[in-house]
Coordinates of C-alpha atoms in Angstrom, one line a residue:
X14 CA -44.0 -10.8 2.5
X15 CA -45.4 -12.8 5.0
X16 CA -49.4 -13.1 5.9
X17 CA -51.0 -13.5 9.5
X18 CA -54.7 -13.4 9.3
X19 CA -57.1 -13.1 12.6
X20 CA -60.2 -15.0 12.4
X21 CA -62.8 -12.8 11.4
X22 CA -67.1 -13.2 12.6
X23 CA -69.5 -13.5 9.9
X24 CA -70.7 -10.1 10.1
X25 CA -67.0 -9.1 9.8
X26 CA -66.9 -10.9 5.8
X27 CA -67.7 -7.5 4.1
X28 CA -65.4 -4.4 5.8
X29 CA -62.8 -7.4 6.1
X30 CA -59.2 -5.4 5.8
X31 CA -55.6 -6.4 5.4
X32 CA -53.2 -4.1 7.4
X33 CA -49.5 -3.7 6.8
X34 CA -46.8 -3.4 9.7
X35 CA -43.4 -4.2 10.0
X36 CA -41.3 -6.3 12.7
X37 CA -40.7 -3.7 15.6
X38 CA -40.4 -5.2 19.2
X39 CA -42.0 -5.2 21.3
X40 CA -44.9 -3.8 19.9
X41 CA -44.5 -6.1 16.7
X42 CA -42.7 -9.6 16.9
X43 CA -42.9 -13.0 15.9
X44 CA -42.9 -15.8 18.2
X45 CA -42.8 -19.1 16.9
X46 CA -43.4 -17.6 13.5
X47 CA -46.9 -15.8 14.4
X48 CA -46.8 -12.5 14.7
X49 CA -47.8 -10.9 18.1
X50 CA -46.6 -8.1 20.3
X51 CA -48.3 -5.4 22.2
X52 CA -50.2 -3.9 19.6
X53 CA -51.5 -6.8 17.4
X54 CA -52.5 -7.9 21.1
X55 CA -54.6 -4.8 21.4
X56 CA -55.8 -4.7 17.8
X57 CA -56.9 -8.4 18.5
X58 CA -58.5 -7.4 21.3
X59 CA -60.6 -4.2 19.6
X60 CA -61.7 -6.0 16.2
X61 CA -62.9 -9.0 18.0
X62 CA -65.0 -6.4 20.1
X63 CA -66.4 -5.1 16.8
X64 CA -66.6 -7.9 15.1
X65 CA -64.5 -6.7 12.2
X66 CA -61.8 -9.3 10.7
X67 CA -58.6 -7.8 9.6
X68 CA -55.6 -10.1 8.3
X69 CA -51.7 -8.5 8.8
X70 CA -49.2 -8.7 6.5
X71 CA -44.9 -7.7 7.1
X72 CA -43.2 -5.7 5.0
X73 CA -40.5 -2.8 5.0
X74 CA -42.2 0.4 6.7
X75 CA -41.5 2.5 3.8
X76 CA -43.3 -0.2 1.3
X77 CA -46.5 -0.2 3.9
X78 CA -47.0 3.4 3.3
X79 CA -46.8 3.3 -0.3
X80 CA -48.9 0.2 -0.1
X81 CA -51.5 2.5 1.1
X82 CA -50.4 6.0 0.0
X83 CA -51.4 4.2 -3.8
X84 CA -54.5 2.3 -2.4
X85 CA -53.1 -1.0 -2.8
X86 CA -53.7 -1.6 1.5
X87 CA -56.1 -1.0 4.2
X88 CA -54.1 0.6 6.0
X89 CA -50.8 0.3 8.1
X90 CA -48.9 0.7 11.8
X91 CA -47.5 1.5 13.8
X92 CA -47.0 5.5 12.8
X93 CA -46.8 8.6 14.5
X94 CA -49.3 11.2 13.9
X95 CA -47.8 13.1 10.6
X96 CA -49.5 15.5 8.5
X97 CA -48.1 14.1 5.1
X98 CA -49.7 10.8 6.0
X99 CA -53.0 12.5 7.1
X100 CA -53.1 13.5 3.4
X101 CA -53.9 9.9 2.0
X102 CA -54.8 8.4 5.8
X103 CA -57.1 8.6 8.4
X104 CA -55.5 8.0 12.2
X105 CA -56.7 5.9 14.5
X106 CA -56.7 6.8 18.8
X107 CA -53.1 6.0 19.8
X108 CA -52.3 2.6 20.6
X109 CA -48.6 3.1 22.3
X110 CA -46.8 5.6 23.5
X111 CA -43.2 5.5 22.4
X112 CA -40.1 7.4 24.4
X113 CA -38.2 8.7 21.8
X114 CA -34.4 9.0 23.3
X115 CA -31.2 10.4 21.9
X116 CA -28.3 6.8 21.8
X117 CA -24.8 8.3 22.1
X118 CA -21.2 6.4 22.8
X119 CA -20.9 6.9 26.4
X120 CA -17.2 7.9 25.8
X121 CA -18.8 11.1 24.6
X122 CA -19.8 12.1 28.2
X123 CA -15.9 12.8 28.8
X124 CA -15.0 14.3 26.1
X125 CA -17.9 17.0 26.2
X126 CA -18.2 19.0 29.6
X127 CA -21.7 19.7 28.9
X128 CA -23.0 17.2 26.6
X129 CA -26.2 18.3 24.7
X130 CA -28.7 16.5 22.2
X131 CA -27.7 17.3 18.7
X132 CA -28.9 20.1 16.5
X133 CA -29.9 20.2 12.8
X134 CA -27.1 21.8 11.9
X135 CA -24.2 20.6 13.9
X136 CA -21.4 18.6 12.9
X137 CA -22.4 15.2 14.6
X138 CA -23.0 12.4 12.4
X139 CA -26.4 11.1 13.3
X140 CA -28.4 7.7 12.5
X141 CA -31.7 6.1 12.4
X142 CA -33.3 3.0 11.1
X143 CA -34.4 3.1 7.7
X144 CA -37.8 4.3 6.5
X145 CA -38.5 4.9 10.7
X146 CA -40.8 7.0 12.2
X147 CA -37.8 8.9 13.9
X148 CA -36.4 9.0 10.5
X149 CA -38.8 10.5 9.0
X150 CA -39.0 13.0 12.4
X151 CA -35.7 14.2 11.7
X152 CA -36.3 14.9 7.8
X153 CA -39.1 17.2 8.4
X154 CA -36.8 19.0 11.3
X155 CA -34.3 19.8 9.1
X156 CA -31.6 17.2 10.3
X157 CA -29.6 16.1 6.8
X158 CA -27.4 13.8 5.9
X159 CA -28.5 11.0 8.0
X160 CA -26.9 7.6 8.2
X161 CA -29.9 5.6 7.5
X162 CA -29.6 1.8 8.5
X163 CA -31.3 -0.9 7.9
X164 CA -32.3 -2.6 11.2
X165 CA -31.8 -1.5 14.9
X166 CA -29.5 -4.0 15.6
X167 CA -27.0 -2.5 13.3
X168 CA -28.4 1.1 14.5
X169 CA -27.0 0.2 18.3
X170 CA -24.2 -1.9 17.0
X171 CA -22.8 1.2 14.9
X172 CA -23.3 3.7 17.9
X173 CA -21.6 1.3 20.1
X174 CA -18.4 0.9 17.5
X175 CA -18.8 4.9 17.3
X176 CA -19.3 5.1 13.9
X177 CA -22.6 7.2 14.5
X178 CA -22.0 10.0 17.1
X179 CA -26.1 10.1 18.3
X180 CA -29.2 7.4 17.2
X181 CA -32.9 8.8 17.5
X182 CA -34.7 5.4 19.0
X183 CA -37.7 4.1 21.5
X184 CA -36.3 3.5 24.2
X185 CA -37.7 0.3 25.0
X186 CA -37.0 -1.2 21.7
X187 CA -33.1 0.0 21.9
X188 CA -33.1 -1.7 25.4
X189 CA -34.5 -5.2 23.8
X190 CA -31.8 -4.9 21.1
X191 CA -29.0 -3.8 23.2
X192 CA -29.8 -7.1 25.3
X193 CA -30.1 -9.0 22.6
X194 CA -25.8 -7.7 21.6
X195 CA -25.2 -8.3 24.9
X196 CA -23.5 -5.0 24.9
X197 CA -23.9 -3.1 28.6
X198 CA -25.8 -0.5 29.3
X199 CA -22.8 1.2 30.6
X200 CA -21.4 1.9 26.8
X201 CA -24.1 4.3 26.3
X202 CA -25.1 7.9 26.6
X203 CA -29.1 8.1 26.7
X204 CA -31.2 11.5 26.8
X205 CA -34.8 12.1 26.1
X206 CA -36.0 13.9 23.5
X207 CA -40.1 13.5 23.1
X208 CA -42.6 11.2 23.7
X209 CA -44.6 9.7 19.9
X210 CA -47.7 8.7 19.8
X211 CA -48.6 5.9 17.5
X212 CA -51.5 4.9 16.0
X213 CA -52.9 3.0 13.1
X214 CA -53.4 4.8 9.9
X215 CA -56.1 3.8 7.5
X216 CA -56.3 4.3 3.6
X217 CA -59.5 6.9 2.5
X218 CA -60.3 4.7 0.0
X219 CA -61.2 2.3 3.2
X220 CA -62.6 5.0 5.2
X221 CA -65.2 5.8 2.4
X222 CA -65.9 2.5 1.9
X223 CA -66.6 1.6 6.2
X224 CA -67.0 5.1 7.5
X225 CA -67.5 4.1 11.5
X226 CA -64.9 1.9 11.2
X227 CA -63.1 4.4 12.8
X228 CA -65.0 5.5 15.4
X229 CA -66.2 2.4 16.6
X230 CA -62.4 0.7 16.6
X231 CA -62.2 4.1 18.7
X232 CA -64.8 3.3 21.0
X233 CA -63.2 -0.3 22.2
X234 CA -59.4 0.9 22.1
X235 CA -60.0 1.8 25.9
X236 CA -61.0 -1.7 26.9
X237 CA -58.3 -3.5 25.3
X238 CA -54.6 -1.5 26.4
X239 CA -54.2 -3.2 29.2
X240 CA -50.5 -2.4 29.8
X241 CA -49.8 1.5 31.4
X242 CA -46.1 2.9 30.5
X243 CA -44.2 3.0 33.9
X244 CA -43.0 6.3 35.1
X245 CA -39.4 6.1 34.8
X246 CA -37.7 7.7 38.2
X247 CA -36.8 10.8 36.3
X248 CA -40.0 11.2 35.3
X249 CA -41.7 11.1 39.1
X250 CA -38.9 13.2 40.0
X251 CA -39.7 15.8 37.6
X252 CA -43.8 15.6 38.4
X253 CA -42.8 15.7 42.1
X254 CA -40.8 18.3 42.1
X255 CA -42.5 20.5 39.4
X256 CA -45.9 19.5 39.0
X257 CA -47.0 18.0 42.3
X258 CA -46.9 21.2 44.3
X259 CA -48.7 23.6 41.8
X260 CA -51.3 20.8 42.2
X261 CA -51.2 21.4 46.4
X262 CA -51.6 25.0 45.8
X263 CA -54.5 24.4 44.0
X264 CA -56.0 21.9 46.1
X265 CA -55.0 24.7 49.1
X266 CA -56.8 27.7 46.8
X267 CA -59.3 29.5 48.7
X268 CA -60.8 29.8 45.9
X269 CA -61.3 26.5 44.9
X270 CA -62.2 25.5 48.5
X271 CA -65.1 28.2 48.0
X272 CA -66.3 26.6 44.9
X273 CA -66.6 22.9 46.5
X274 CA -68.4 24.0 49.2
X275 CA -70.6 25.7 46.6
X276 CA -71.5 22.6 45.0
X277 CA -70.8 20.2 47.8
X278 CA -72.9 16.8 48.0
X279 CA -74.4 16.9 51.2
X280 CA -75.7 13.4 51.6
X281 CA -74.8 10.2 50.1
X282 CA -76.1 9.0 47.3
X283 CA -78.6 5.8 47.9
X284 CA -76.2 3.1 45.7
X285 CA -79.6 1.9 44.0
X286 CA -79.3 5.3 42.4
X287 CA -75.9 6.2 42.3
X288 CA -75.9 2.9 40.1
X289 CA -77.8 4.5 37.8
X290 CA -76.8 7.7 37.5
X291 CA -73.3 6.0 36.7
X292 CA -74.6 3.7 34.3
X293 CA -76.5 6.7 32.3
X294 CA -73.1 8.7 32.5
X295 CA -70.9 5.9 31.3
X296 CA -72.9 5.0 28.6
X297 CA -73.8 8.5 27.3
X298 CA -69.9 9.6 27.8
X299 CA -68.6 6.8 25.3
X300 CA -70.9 8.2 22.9
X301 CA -69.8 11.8 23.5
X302 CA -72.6 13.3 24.8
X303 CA -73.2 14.7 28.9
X304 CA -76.3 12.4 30.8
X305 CA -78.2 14.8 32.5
X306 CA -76.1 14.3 35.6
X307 CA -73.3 15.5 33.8
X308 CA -74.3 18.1 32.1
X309 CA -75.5 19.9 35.7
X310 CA -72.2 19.3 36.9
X311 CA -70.2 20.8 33.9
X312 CA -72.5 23.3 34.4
X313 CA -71.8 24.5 37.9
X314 CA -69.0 26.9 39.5
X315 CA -66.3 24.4 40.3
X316 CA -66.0 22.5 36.8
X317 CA -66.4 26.4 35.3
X318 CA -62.9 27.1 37.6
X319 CA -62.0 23.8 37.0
X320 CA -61.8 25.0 32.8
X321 CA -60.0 28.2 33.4
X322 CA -57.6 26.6 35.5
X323 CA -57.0 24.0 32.4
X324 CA -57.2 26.3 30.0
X325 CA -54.2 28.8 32.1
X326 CA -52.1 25.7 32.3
X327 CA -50.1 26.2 28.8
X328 CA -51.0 22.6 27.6
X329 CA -49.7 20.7 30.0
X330 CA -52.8 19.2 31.9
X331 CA -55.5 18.2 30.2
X332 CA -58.0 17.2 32.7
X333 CA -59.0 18.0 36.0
X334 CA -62.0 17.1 38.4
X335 CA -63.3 16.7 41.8
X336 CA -65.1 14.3 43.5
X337 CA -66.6 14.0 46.9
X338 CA -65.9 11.9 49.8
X339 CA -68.5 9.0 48.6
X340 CA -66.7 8.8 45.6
X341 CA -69.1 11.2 43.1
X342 CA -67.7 13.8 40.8
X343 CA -68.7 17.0 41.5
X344 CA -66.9 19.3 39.4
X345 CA -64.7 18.6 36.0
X346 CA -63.5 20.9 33.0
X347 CA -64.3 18.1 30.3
X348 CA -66.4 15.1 30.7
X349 CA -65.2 12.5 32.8
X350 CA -66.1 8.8 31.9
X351 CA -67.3 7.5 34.7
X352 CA -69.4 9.3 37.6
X353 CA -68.8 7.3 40.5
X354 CA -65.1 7.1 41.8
X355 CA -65.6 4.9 44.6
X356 CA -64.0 1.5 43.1
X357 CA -61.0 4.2 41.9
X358 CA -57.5 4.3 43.8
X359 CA -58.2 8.0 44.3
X360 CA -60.8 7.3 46.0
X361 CA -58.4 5.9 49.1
X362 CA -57.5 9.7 49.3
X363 CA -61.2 11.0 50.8
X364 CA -60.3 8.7 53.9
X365 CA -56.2 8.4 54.0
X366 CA -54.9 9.7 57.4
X367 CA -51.9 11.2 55.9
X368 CA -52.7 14.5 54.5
X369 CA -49.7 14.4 52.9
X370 CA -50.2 12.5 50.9
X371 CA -50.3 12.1 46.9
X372 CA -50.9 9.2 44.5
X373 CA -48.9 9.7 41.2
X374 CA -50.6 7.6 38.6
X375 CA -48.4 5.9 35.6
X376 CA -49.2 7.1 32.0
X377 CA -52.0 6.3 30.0
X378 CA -54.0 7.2 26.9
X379 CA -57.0 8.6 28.1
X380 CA -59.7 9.0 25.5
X381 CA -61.8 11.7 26.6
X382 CA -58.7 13.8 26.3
X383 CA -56.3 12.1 23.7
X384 CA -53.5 12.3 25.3
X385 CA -51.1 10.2 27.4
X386 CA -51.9 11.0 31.3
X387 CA -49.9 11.1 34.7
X388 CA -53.2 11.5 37.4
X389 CA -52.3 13.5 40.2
X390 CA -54.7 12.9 43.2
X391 CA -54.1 15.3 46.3
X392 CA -56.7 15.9 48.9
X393 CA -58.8 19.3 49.7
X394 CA -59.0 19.2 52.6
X395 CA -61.0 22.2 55.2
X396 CA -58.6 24.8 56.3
X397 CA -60.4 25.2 59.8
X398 CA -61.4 21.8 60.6
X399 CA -58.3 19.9 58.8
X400 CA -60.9 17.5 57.5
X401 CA -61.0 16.0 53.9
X402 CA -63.7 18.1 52.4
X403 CA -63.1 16.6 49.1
X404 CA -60.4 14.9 46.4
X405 CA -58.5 16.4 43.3
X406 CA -57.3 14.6 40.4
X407 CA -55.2 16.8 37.5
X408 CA -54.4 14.6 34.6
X409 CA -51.2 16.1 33.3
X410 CA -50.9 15.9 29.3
X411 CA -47.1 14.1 29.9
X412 CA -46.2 14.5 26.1
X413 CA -46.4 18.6 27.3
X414 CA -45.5 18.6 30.8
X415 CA -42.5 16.1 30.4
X416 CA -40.9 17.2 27.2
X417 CA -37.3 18.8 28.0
X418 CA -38.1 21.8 27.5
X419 CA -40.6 21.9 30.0

C-alpha cells in the first residue's frame, strides 16, 4: 500500500482523515509516482476550501471497503451510490459521472442480426474487473457466473481475444486502456447501458466523530468540478430529437405565456440593487434556505406551473425556470442558485435574432437538484408581436432522460 498525503491547515490537525482509493484512470492515476487524476484534483480542491487535511492511501477496491466497512478507514472512492454501503457509509455529492457501456467483440455485430445488451440469464459469458463497481452492479442484478478479472487491461484484452462475449465498463476508462493495447476501436461492439454516479463514501464512525464534514465538503464540491462531461453526438441527437421540442411546446404554451405575463418584470432592475438581491439569494441558497426575493418568486403562478410541469415529467427533468430579458428569474419549480442570469450563456437567448434557436448545455452535477443536468434554453417568445417576452431553461435529469429505455 502506498501513501499520498495533501498538506493539511492547522485547523485541519483534529478531523484529519486518511481515505482509501484504488488506481482507476482517469479519475485516479499516478504520474511520476504521485497520485492525481480528476477526482483527487477536485477533492484537493474542496478540502483546501475547508481547511480539512485528508492523506490517500491505494489499495484493491474490495480491501478499501472492508477497510472501512470494519472501521479501520475514513472512508473511500470512488463508489457508486449502493444501499449495502449506505449501511456502514455516509455518501458524499457526486464527484463524476461515469458512462457505463456494454464492450463486445465487434465480430459479434455479424453474427447477430439484431444484436442486444445481455440479460441475467442468457448464455453469454460476461466480464468485469474485479471488486468493480460494475461488478458489484451486476451481482445485485442477478447476472451470475461472472468472469471477474483483475485489471482492465486484461478486461479489454480478453474481450478483444473473445474469450468474454460482453464487458460492463466506463467508457472513458475502456477508451484510455484500449489506447494504451493499441488495439482499434474498430474491434469493438460498444452500447450504453446507464450512467453511475460516484461519490465518496465516508465511515459512520467518522461521521459521528466530524458531523458537518459532510455538509460542508458538500457545500464547496460546486466550486471545484471544473470539467463538464461532453455530450456525446448520440446523446444531442437523442435530446434534439426527443427532448428539445417538448421543451418548444412548452415555451409555445398558452398557458405558460399567460403565467409570465402574470409575473412579468416590468422595469429593469437598478444593478446597485440587482447586486444585492443576487448576493442575498446566492448566499442564502447555498445554505438551503429562499432570501426573501426568492421565496416571492417560488411563490407566484409561474414557478407554481413551473412544479406541476416537473412534477408531470416522469423524472426526467429536474429543474426548470424563467428569467426575464434583463437576465432576472422570475419563475422556478425549486430554488435556483443564483438570481441574476445576465453573465449566463442563456442569457444570449433574450436578445438572439434567431428564434430558432436553442442552446444545449453539456452535463453537469447540479447541486440544488443532485443530479447530472443537460440545460435546455429556448426562447418565449409573444405570439402577437413575435418578440422575446422572456427565456426558458429545463434542466433534464440525463441519468433519466438518457437511459435506453427512455
Amino acid at each position: 500500500m502506498s501513501d499520498e498525503v495533501s498538506q493539511a491547515d492547522d485547523d485541519g490537525i483534529e478531523n484529519f482523515l486518511i481515505l482509501q482509493t484504488n488506481l482507476h484512470p482517469p479519475y485516479q492515476e499516478l504520474h511520476n509516482g504521485t497520485l492525481g487524476g480528476y477526482s483527487v484534483s477536485v477533492l484537493n480542491c474542496a478540502f483546501e476550501r475547508i481547511g480539512v487535511g485528508y492523506g490517500l492511501a491505494v489499495a484493491p477496491r474490495q480491501r478499501n471497503r472492508e477497510l472501512v466497512r470494519n472501521a479501520q478507514a475514513d472512508g473511500f472512492f470512488l463508489a457508486r451510490i449502493s444501499q449495502f454501503m449506505d449501511e456502514y457509509a455516509v455518501a458524499s455529492n457526486p464527484l463524476a459521472l461515469e458512462k457505463w457501456v456494454w464492450v463486445s467483440p465487434s465480430r459479434r455485430a455479424v453474427e447477430a442480426s439484431n444484436v442486444k445488451v445481455p440479460k441475467p440469464d442468457g448464455v453469454a459469458t460476461i466480464g468485469a474487473i474485479l471488486g468493480s463497481n460494475e461488478a458489484e452492479w451486476l451481482s445485485e442484478e442477478g447476472y451470475t457466473d461472472l468472469v471477474r478479472v483483475p485489471s482492465i487491461a486484461s478486461l479489454v484484452g480478453q474481450v478483444a481475444a473473445g474469450r468474454v462475449d460482453y464487458a460492463l465498463i466506463d467508457k472513458h476508462s475502456f477508451e484510455i486502456a484500449r489506447n494504451e493495447l493499441g488495439i482499434g476501436a474498430e474491434q469493438f461492439l460498444v452500447q450504453f447501458e446507464r450512467y453511475a454516479p460516484l461519490v465518496v463514501y465516508f465511515s459512520k464512525r467518522y461521521v459521528a466523530k466530524f458531523p458537518d464534514l459532510i455538509d460542508r465538503l458538500n457545500t464547496v464540491l460546486e466550486f471545484c468540478e471544473t470539467n463538464p462531461m461532453r455530450l456525446e453526438p448520440w446523446e444531442r441527437d437523442a435530446i434534439e430529437r426527443v427532448h428539445l421540442p417538448a421543451v418548444r411546446q412548452l415555451a409555445r404554451s398558452p398557458d405558460l405565456i399567460r403565467n409570465v405575463r402574470a409575473v412579468m418584470e416590468r422595469n429593469r432592475m437598478p444593478a446597485d440593487q440587482r447586486r444585492l438581491v443576487d448576493e442575498e439569494w446566492t448566499t442564502m441558497a447555498r445554505l438551503g434556505e429562499p432570501s426573501m426575493k426568492a421565496r416571492a418568486v417560488l411563490g407566484n403562478q409561474l414557478s407554481e406551473f413551473l412544479r406541476n410541469f416537473q412534477l408531470t415529467s416522469g423524472g426526467q427533468v429536474a429543474e426548470a425556470f424563467v428569467f426575464d430579458v434583463y437576465g432576472q428569474i422570475i419563475g422556478m419549480n425549486r430554488l435556483t442558485s443564483d438570481f441574476d442570469q445576465s453573465d449566463e450563456p442563456q442569457y444570449q437567448m433574450a436578445q438572439n435574432i434567431n428564434r430558432d434557436h436553442a442552446l444545449i448545455d453539456d452535463i453537469r452535477f447540479d447541486a440544488s437538484t443532485r443530479a447530472f443536468l443537460s440545460q435546455i434554453t429556448v426562447p418565449i417568445l409573444d405570439p402577437d408581436s413575435g418578440q422575446t417576452l422572456a427565456v426558458l431553461t429545463v434542466g433534464l435529469d440525463v441519468s433519466a432522460a438518457l437511459r435506453p429505455e427512455s
